[in-house]
Coordinates of C-alpha atoms and ligand atoms in Angstrom, one line a residue:
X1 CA 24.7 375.8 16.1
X2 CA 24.0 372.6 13.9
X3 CA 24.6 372.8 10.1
X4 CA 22.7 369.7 9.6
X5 CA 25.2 368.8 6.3
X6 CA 27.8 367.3 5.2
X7 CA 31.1 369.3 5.2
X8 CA 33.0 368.5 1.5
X9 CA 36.5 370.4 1.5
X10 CA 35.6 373.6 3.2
X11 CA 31.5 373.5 1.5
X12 CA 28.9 372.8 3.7
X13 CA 26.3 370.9 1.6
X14 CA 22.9 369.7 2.4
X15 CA 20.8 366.9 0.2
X16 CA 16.7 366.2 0.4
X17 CA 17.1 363.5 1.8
X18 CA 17.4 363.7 5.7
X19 CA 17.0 361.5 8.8
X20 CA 16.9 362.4 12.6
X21 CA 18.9 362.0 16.0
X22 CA 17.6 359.5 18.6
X23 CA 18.2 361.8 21.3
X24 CA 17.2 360.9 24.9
X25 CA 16.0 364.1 25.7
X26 CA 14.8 367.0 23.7
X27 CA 13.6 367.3 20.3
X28 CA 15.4 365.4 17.3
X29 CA 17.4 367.1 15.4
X30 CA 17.5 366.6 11.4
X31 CA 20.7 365.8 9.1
X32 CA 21.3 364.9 5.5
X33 CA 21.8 361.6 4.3
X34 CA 25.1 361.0 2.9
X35 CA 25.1 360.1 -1.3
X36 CA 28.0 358.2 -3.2
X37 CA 28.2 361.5 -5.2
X38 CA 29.1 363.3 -2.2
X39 CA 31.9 360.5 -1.3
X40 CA 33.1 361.1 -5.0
X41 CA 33.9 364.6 -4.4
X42 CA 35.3 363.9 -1.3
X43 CA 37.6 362.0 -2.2
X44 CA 38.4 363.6 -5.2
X45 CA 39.2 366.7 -2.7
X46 CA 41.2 364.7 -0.3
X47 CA 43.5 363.7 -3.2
X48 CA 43.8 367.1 -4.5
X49 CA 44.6 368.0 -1.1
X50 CA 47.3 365.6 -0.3
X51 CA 49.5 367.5 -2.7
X52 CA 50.3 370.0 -1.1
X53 CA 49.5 368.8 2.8
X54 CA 51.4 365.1 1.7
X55 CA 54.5 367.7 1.1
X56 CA 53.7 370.0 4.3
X57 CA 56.1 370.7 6.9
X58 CA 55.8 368.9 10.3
X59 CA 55.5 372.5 11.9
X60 CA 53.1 373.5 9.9
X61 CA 50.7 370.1 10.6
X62 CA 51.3 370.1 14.4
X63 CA 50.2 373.6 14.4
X64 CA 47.2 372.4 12.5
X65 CA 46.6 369.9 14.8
X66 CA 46.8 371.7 18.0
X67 CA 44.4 374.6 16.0
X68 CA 41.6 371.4 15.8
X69 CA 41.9 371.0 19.5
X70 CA 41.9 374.6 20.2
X71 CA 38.8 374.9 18.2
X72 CA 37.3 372.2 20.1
X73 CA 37.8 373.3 22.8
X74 CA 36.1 376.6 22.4
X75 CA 32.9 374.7 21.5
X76 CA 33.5 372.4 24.3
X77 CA 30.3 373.4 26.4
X78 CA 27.8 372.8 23.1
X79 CA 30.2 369.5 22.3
X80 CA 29.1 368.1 25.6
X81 CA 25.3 368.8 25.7
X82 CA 24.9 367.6 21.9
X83 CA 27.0 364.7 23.3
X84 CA 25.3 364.0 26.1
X85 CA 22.0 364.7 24.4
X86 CA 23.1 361.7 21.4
X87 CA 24.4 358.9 23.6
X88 CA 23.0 359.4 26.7
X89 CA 26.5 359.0 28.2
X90 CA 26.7 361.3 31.3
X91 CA 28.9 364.9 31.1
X92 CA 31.7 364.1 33.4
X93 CA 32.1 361.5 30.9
X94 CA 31.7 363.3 27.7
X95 CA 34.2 366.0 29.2
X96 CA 36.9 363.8 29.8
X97 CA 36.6 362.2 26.6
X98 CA 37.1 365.8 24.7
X99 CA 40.4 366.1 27.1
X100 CA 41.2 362.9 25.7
X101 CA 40.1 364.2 22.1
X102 CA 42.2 366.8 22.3
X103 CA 45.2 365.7 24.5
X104 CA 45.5 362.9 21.3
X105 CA 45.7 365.8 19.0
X106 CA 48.2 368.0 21.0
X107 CA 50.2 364.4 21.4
X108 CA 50.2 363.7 17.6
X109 CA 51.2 367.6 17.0
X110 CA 54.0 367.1 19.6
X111 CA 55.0 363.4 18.1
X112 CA 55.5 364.9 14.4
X113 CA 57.5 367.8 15.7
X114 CA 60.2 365.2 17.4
X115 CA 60.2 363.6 13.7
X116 CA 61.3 359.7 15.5
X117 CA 58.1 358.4 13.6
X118 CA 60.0 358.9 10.1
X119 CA 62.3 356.2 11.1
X120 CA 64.7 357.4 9.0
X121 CA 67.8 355.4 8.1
X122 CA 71.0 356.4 6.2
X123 CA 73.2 353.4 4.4
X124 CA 75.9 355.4 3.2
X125 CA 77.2 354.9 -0.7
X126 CA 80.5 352.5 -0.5
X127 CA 81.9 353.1 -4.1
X128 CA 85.1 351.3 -3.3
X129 CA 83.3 348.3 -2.1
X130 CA 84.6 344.6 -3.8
X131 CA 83.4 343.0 -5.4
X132 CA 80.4 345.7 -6.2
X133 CA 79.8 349.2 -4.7
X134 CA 77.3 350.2 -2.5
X135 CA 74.9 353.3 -3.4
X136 CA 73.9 355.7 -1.0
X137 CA 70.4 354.4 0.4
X138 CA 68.0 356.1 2.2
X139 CA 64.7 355.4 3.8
X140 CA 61.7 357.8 5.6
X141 CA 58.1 356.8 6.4
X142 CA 55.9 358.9 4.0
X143 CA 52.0 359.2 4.7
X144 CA 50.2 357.5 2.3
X145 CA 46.6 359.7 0.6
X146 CA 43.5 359.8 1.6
X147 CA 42.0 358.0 4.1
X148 CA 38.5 357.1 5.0
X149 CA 37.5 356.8 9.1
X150 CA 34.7 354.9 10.2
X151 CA 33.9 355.9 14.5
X152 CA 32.5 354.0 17.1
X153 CA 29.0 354.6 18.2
X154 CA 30.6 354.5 22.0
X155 CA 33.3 356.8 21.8
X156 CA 31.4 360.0 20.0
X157 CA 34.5 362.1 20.5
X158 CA 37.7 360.1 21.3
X159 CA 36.8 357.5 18.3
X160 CA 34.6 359.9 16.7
X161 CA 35.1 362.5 13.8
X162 CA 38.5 364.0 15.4
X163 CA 39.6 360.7 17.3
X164 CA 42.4 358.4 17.2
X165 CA 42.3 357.8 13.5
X166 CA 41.4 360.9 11.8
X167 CA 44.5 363.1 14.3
X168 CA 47.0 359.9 13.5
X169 CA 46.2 360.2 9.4
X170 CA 46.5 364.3 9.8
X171 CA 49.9 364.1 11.8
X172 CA 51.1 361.4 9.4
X173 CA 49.9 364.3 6.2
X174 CA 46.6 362.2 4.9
X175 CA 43.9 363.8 4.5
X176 CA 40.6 362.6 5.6
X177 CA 37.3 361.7 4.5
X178 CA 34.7 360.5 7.8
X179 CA 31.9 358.5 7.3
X180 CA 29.5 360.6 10.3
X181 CA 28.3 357.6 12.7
X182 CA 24.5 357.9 12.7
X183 CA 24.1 357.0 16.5
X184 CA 25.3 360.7 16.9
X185 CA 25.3 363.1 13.9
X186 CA 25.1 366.1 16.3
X187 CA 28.1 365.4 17.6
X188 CA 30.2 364.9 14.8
X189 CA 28.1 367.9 12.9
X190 CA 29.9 370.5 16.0
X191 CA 33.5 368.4 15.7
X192 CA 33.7 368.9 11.7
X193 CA 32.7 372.6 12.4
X194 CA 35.9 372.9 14.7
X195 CA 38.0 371.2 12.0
X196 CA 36.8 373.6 9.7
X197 CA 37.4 376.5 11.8
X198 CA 41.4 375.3 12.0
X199 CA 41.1 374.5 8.4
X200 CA 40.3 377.9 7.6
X201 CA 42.8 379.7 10.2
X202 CA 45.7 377.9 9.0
X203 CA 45.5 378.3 5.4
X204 CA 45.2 374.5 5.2
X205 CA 43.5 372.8 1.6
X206 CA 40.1 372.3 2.3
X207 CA 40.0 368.8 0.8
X208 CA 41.9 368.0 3.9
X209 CA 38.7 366.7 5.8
X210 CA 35.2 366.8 4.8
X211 CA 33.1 364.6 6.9
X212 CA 29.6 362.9 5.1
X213 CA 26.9 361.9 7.3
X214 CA 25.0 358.6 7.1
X215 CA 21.8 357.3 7.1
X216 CA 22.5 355.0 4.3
X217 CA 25.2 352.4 4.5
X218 CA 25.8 352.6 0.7
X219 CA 28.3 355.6 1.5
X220 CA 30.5 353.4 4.3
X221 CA 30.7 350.9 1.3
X222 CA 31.2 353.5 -1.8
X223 CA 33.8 355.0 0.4
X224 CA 35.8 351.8 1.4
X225 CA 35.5 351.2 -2.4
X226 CA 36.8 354.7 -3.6
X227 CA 39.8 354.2 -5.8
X228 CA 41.4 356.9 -4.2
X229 CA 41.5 355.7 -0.5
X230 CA 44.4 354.4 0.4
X231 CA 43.5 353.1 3.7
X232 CA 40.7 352.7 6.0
X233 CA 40.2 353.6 9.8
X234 CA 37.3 351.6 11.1
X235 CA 36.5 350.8 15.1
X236 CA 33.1 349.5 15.6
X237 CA 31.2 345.9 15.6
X238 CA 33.0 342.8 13.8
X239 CA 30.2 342.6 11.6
X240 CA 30.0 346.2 10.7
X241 CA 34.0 345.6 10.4
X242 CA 34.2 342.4 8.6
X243 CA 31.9 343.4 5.9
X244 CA 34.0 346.7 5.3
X245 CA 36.8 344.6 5.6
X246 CA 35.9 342.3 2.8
X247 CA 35.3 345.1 0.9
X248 CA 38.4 346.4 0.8
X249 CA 39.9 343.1 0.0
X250 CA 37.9 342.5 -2.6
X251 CA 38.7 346.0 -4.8
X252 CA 40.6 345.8 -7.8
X253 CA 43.7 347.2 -5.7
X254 CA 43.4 346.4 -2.0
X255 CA 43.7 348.5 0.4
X256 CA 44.4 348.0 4.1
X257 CA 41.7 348.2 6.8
X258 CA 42.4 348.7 10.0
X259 CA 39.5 347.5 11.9
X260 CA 39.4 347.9 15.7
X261 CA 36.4 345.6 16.3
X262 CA 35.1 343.6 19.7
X263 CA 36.6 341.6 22.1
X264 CA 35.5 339.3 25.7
X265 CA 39.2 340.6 27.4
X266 CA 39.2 337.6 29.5
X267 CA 40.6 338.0 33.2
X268 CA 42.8 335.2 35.1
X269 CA 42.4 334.9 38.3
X270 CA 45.2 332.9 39.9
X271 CA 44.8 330.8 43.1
X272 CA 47.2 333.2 45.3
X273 CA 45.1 336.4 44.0
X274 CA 41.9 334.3 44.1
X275 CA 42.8 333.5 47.6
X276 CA 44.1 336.2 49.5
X277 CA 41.9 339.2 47.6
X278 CA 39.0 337.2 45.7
X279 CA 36.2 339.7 47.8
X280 CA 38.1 342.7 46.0
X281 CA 38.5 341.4 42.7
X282 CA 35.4 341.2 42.1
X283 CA 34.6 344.3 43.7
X284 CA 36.8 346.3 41.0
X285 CA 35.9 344.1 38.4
X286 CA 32.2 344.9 38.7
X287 CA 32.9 348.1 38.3
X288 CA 35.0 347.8 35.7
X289 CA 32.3 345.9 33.9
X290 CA 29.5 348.4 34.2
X291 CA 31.5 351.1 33.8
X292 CA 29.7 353.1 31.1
X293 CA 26.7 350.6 30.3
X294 CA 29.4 348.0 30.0
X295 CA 29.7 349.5 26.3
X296 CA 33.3 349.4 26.2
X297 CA 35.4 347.3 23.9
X298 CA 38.0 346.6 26.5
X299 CA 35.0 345.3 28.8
X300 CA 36.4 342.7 31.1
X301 CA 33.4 340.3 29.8
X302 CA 35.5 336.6 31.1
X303 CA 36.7 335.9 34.3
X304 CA 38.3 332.4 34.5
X305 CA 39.3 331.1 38.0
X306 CA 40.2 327.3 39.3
X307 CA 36.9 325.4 41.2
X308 CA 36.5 325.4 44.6
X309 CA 35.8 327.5 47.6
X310 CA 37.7 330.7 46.6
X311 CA 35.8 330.5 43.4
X312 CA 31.9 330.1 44.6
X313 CA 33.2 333.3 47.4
X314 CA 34.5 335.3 44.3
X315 CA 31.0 334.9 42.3
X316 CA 29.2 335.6 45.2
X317 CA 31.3 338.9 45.7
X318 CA 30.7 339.8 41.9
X319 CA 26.9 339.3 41.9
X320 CA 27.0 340.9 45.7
X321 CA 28.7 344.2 43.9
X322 CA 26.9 344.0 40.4
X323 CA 23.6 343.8 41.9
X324 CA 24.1 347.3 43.6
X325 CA 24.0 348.4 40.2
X326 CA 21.0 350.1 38.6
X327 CA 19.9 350.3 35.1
X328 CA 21.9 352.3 32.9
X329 CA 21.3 354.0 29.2
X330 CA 22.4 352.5 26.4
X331 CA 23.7 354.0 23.3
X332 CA 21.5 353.2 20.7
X333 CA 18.2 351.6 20.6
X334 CA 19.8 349.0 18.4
X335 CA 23.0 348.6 20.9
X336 CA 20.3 347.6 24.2
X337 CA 18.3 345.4 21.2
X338 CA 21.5 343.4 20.8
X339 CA 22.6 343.1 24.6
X340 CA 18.8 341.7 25.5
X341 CA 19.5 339.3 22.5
X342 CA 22.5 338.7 23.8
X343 CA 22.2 338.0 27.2
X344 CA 19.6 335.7 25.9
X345 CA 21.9 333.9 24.1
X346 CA 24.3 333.2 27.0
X347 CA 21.5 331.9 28.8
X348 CA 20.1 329.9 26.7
X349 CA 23.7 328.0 25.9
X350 CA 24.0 324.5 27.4
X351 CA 25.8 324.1 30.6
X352 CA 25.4 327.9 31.2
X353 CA 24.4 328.7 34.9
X354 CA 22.4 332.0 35.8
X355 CA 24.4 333.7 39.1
X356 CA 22.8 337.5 38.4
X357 CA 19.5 338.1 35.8
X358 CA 17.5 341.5 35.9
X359 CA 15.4 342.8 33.7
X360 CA 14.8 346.6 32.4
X361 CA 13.1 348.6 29.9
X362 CA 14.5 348.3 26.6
X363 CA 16.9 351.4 25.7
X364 CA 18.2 350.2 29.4
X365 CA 20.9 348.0 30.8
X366 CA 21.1 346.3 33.9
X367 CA 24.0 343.5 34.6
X368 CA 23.8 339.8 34.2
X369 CA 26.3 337.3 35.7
X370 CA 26.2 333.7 34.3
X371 CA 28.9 331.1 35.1
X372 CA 30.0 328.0 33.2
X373 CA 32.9 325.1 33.5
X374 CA 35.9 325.2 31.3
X375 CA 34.2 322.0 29.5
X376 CA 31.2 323.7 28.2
X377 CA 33.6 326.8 27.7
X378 CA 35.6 324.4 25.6
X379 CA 32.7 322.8 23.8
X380 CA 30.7 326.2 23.2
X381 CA 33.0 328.8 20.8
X382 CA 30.3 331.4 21.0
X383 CA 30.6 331.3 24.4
X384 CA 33.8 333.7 23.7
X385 CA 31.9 335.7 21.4
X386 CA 31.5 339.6 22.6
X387 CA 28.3 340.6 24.5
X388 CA 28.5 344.7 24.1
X389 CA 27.3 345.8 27.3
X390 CA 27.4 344.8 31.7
X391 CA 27.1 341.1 30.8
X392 CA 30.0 338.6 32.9
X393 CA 31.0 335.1 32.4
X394 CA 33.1 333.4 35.2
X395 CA 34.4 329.9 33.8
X396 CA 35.2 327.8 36.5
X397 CA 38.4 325.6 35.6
X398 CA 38.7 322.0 37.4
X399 CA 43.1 322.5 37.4
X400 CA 45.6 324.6 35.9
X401 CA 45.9 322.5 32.7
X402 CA 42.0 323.4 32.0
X403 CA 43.3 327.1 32.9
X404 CA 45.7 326.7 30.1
X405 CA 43.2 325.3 27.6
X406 CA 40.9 328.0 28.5
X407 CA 43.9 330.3 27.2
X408 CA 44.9 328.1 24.2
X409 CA 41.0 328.2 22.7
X410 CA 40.6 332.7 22.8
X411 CA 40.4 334.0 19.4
X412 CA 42.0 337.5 19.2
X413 CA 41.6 339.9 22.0
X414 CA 42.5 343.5 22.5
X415 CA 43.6 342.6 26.6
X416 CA 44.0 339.8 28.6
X417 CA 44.7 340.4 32.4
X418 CA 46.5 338.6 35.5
X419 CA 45.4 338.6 38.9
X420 CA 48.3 337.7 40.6
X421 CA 50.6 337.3 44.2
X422 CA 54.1 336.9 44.3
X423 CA 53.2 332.7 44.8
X424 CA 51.6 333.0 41.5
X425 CA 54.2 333.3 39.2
X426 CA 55.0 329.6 38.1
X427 CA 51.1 330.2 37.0
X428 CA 51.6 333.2 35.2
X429 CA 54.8 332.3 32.9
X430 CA 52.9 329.2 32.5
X431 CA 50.6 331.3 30.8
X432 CA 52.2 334.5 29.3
X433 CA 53.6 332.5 26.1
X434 CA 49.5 331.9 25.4
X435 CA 48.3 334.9 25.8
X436 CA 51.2 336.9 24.3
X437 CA 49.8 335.5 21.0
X438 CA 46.0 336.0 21.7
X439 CA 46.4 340.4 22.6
X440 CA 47.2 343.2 22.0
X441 CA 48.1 344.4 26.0
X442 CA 48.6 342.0 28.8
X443 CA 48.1 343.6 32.2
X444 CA 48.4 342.3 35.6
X445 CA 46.2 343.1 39.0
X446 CA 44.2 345.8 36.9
X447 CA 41.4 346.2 35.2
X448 CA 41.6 346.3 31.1
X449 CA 39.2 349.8 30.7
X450 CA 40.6 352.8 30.2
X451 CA 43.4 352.5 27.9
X452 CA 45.8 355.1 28.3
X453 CA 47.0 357.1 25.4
X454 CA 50.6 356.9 25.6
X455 CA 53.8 355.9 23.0
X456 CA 54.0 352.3 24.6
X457 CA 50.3 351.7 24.4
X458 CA 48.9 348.8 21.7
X459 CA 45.1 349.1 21.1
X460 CA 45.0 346.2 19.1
X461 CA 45.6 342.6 18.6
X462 CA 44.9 339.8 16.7
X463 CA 41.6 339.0 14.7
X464 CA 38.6 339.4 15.5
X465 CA 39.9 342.1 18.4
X466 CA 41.3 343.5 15.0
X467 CA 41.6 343.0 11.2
X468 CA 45.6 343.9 11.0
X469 CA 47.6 342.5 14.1
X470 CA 50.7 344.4 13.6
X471 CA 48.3 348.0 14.4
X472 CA 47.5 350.3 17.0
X473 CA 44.4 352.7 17.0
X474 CA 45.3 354.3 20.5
X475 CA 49.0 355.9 20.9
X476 CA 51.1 357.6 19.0
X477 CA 52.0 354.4 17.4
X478 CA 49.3 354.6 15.5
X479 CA 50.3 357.1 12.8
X480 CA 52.0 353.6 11.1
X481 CA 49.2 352.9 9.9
X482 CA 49.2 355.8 7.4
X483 CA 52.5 355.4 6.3
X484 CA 54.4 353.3 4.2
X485 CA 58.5 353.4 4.1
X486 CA 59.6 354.6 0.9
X487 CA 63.7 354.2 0.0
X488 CA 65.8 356.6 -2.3
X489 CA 68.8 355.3 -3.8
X490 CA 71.4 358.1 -5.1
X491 CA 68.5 360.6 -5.1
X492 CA 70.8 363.9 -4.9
X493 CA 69.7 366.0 -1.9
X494 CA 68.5 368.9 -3.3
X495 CA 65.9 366.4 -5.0
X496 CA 64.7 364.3 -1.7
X497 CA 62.2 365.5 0.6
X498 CA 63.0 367.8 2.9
X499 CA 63.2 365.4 6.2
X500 CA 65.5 363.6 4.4
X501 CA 67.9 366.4 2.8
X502 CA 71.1 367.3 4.4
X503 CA 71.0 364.2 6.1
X504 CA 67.8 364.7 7.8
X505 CA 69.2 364.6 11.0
X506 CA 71.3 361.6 9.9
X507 CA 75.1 361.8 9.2
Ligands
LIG601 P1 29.1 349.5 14.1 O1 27.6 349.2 14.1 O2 29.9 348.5 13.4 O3 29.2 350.9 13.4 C1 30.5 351.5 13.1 C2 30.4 352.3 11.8 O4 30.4 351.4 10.7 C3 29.1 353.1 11.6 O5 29.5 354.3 10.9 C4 28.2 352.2 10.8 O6 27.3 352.9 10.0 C5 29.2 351.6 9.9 N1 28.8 350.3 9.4 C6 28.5 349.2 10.2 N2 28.2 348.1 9.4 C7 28.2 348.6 8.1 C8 28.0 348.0 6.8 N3 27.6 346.7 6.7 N4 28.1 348.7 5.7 C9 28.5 350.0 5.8 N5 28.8 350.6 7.0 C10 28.6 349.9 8.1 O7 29.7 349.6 15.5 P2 29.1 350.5 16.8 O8 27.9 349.9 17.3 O9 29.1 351.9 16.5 O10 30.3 350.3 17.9 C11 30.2 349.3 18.9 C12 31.2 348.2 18.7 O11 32.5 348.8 18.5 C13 31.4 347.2 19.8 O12 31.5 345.9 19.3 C14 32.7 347.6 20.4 O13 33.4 346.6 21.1 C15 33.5 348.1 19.3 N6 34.5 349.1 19.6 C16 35.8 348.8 19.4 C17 36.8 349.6 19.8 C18 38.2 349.3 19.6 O14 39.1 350.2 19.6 N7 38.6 348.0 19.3 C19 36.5 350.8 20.4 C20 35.1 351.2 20.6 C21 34.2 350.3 20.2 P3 25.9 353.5 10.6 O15 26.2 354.9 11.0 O16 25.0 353.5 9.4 O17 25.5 352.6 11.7

């Protein structure tokens, strides 16, 4: 059942203030707004808290962690329909996204067990050393207070109020403070319940997580602001991101703000691939674009292939495939409000050629195809600016030299992908140096959704696909963003931290 409140270190408090759901079906539901008071005693909580869960054991955290998914899961079947309910995402969907949820948790539990994330090194004192001794030197990763997390309005569980962030800060030993998305409140109202419930069953401080709802952007900025947040978790728009961002910059002592924001995840097509398998291609990648409303921040929103034949079959293939596709619901009102503007914009931009237009109502999405030359690509930056939502661009290069200026002009992606046959690797090591330095992950003959949740994974790159290239939000890579390494010189080992005493698994 909904509480309706905030949740501030194990109190559940309401407020008169209140807005509703948007829920597209059923009755709205009603929640408080969130207050800079309430971020205040958050935060005040979560740095109580982090003196005893910052010294925790890694047994006792991973147990904590798999408890959250545990209690997750036993609300799984009310998770979904409030889900489902919020976002209008369907429930085959929604469930694998709380197996994702959870799966992320159990991985974090299972990572912090292992202990390889401390990255602990051992220098050995050398007190005969000439012509000065050397004294013993020690380093571990230690987590690093409380941190605030900011979900997406299109993952409401995997990048949501237990997601990515808030199990990577947890494993590390920060506690939490979320700022509720307000696109679904329901959502995160039965998540923070579950984290409660582990909370409670483990003994855990209370100020570990409390979780204030929105409705009023002045807590998102009160809590980037908070002197005691040490770091920020943020995936969402680049707007909603760079202004957060600036934020943090801008505080007497900076913090870091790890913003997982938008990206185009432009897709190569190489003449081989173009040739042999153009017709399937496109196929998968009009799938891959309307997956999900196209609301996806890995949406494959470029395609860039060389003129000619091959390329005018490939876009009819693509506008063949995407027009088999019906209207789908988008996630907010304001979301479909900003991919009509958007696929105006496209349209309207010189040089721009309509392949695909449709039209729907206005919570609804229906794919768009436009193509353009690598000249106007050139001469038009916001051409490579992010549509959210089932909207393609194919740029149409004259040679392989306008390929490579198409690569040299991205800004910061989270992917950029190959299509590629064995005859098409002078093209592709012609291009990997580029667009090494414009993403995060670089995939070949597949399509850049559905990022796996792994140790190799990087979900992340360089601005504006992020604020903080040397990140991950997806992986269990992520947890270095709540750390910081910390080095003890001739500390005697009954005095450093226990990971690090007796060697610490280090001779
Ligand atoms: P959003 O509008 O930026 O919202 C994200 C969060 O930030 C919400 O809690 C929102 O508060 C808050 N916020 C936004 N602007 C703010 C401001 N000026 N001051 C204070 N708080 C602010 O993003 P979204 O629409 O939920 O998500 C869609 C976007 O996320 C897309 O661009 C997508 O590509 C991106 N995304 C990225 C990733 C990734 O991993 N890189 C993953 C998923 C999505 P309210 O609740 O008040 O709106």
């Amino acid at each position: 059942m909904l509480r309706g409140t905030h949740l501030i270190a194990g109190q559940w408090i309401g407020g008169e203030k209140t807005f509703t759901n948007r829920p597209v079906a059923g009755d709205a539901d009603t929640f408080a707004v969130g207050t800079v008071g309430l971020v205040d005693k958050a935060a005040r909580a979560a740095e109580e808290a982090f003196r005893s869960y910052g010294y925790s054991s890694r047994a006792e955290r991973a147990a904590f962690l798999r408890a959250i998914a545990s209690e997750i899961n036993a609300r799984g079947d009310e998770i979904t329909a409030m889900g489902c309910r919020e976002t209008g995402l369907p429930e085959a969907r929604l469930v694998g996204e709380r197996g994702r949820t959870t799966g992320q948790l159990n991985q974090f539990a299972d990572h912090v067990e292992a202990g390889d994330y401390l990255d602990r090194r051992h220098d050995p004192a050398l007190p005969d050393r000439a012509p000065l001794p050397r004294p013993d030197i020690r380093m571990m990763q230690r987590p690093i207070g409380p941190v605030a997390v900011f979900g997406a309005s299109n993952f409401p569980l995997a990048f949501s109020t237990a997601g990515g962030d808030t199990a990577a800060a947890l494993a590390a030993g920060c506690p939490v403070v979320v700022k509720g998305h307000s696109a679904h409140p329901g959502t995160s109202d039965l998540v923070a319940q579950a984290i409660d419930a582990a909370i409670r069953a483990r003994g855990v401080h209370p100020g570990v997580f409390s979780q204030i709802q929105g409705g009023d952007r002045a807590v998102g900025q009160a809590l980037v602001q908070h002197p005691l947040i040490r770091a920020v978790g943020f995936t969402g728009s680049l707007a909603g991101g760079r202004a957060l961002f600036d934020l943090c910059a801008a505080r007497p002592e900076p913090i870091p703000f790890f913003g997982e924001l938008g990206s185009v995840n432009p897709m190569f097509i190489l003449d081989g691939a173009l040739a042999s398998r153009g017709g399937e291609i496109a196929a998968g990648w009009a799938g891959s674009l309307t997956m999900g409303a196209g609301q996806f921040c890995t949406n494959p929103g470029v395609a860039v292939v060389i003129d000619g034949p091959e390329a005018k079959a490939f876009a009819d293939a693509a506008r063949a495939a995407l027009e088999k596709t019906g209207a789908q619901t988008m996630l907010t009102d304001g979301i479909a409000d900003a991919y009509h503007r958007g696929t105006d914009r496209i349209a309207a931009t010189k040089g721009v050629q309509d392949v695909l237009t449709t039209t729907c109502d206005m919570r609804n999405a229906t794919p768009y195809l436009f193509s353009t030359t690598a000249a106007e690509w050139l001469a038009n930056a916001e051409l490579g600016e992010e549509v959210f939502g089932p909207l393609g661009l194919i740029v149409t290069a004259r040679d392989m030299d306008e390929v490579i200026a198409v690569a040299r002009s991205l800004r910061g992606q989270l992917t950029c992908t190959l299509h590629m046959d064995d005859a098409d690797s002078a093209q592709a090591r012609a291009l990997m140096p580029i667009l090494e330095r414009k993403a995060g992950r670089l995939l070949a003959n597949g399509f850049p959704t559905g990022v796996e949740v792994c140790d190799a994974m990087v979900h992340g790159g360089p601005y504006p696909a992020s604020t903080n290239f040397g990140a991950t939000s997806v992986g269990t890579l992520s947890i270095r963003r709540f750390l910081r390494p910390v080095c003890y010189q001739n500390i005697p080992p009954d005095v450093l931290p226990e990971d690090l005493a007796q060697g610490g698994g280090l001779s």
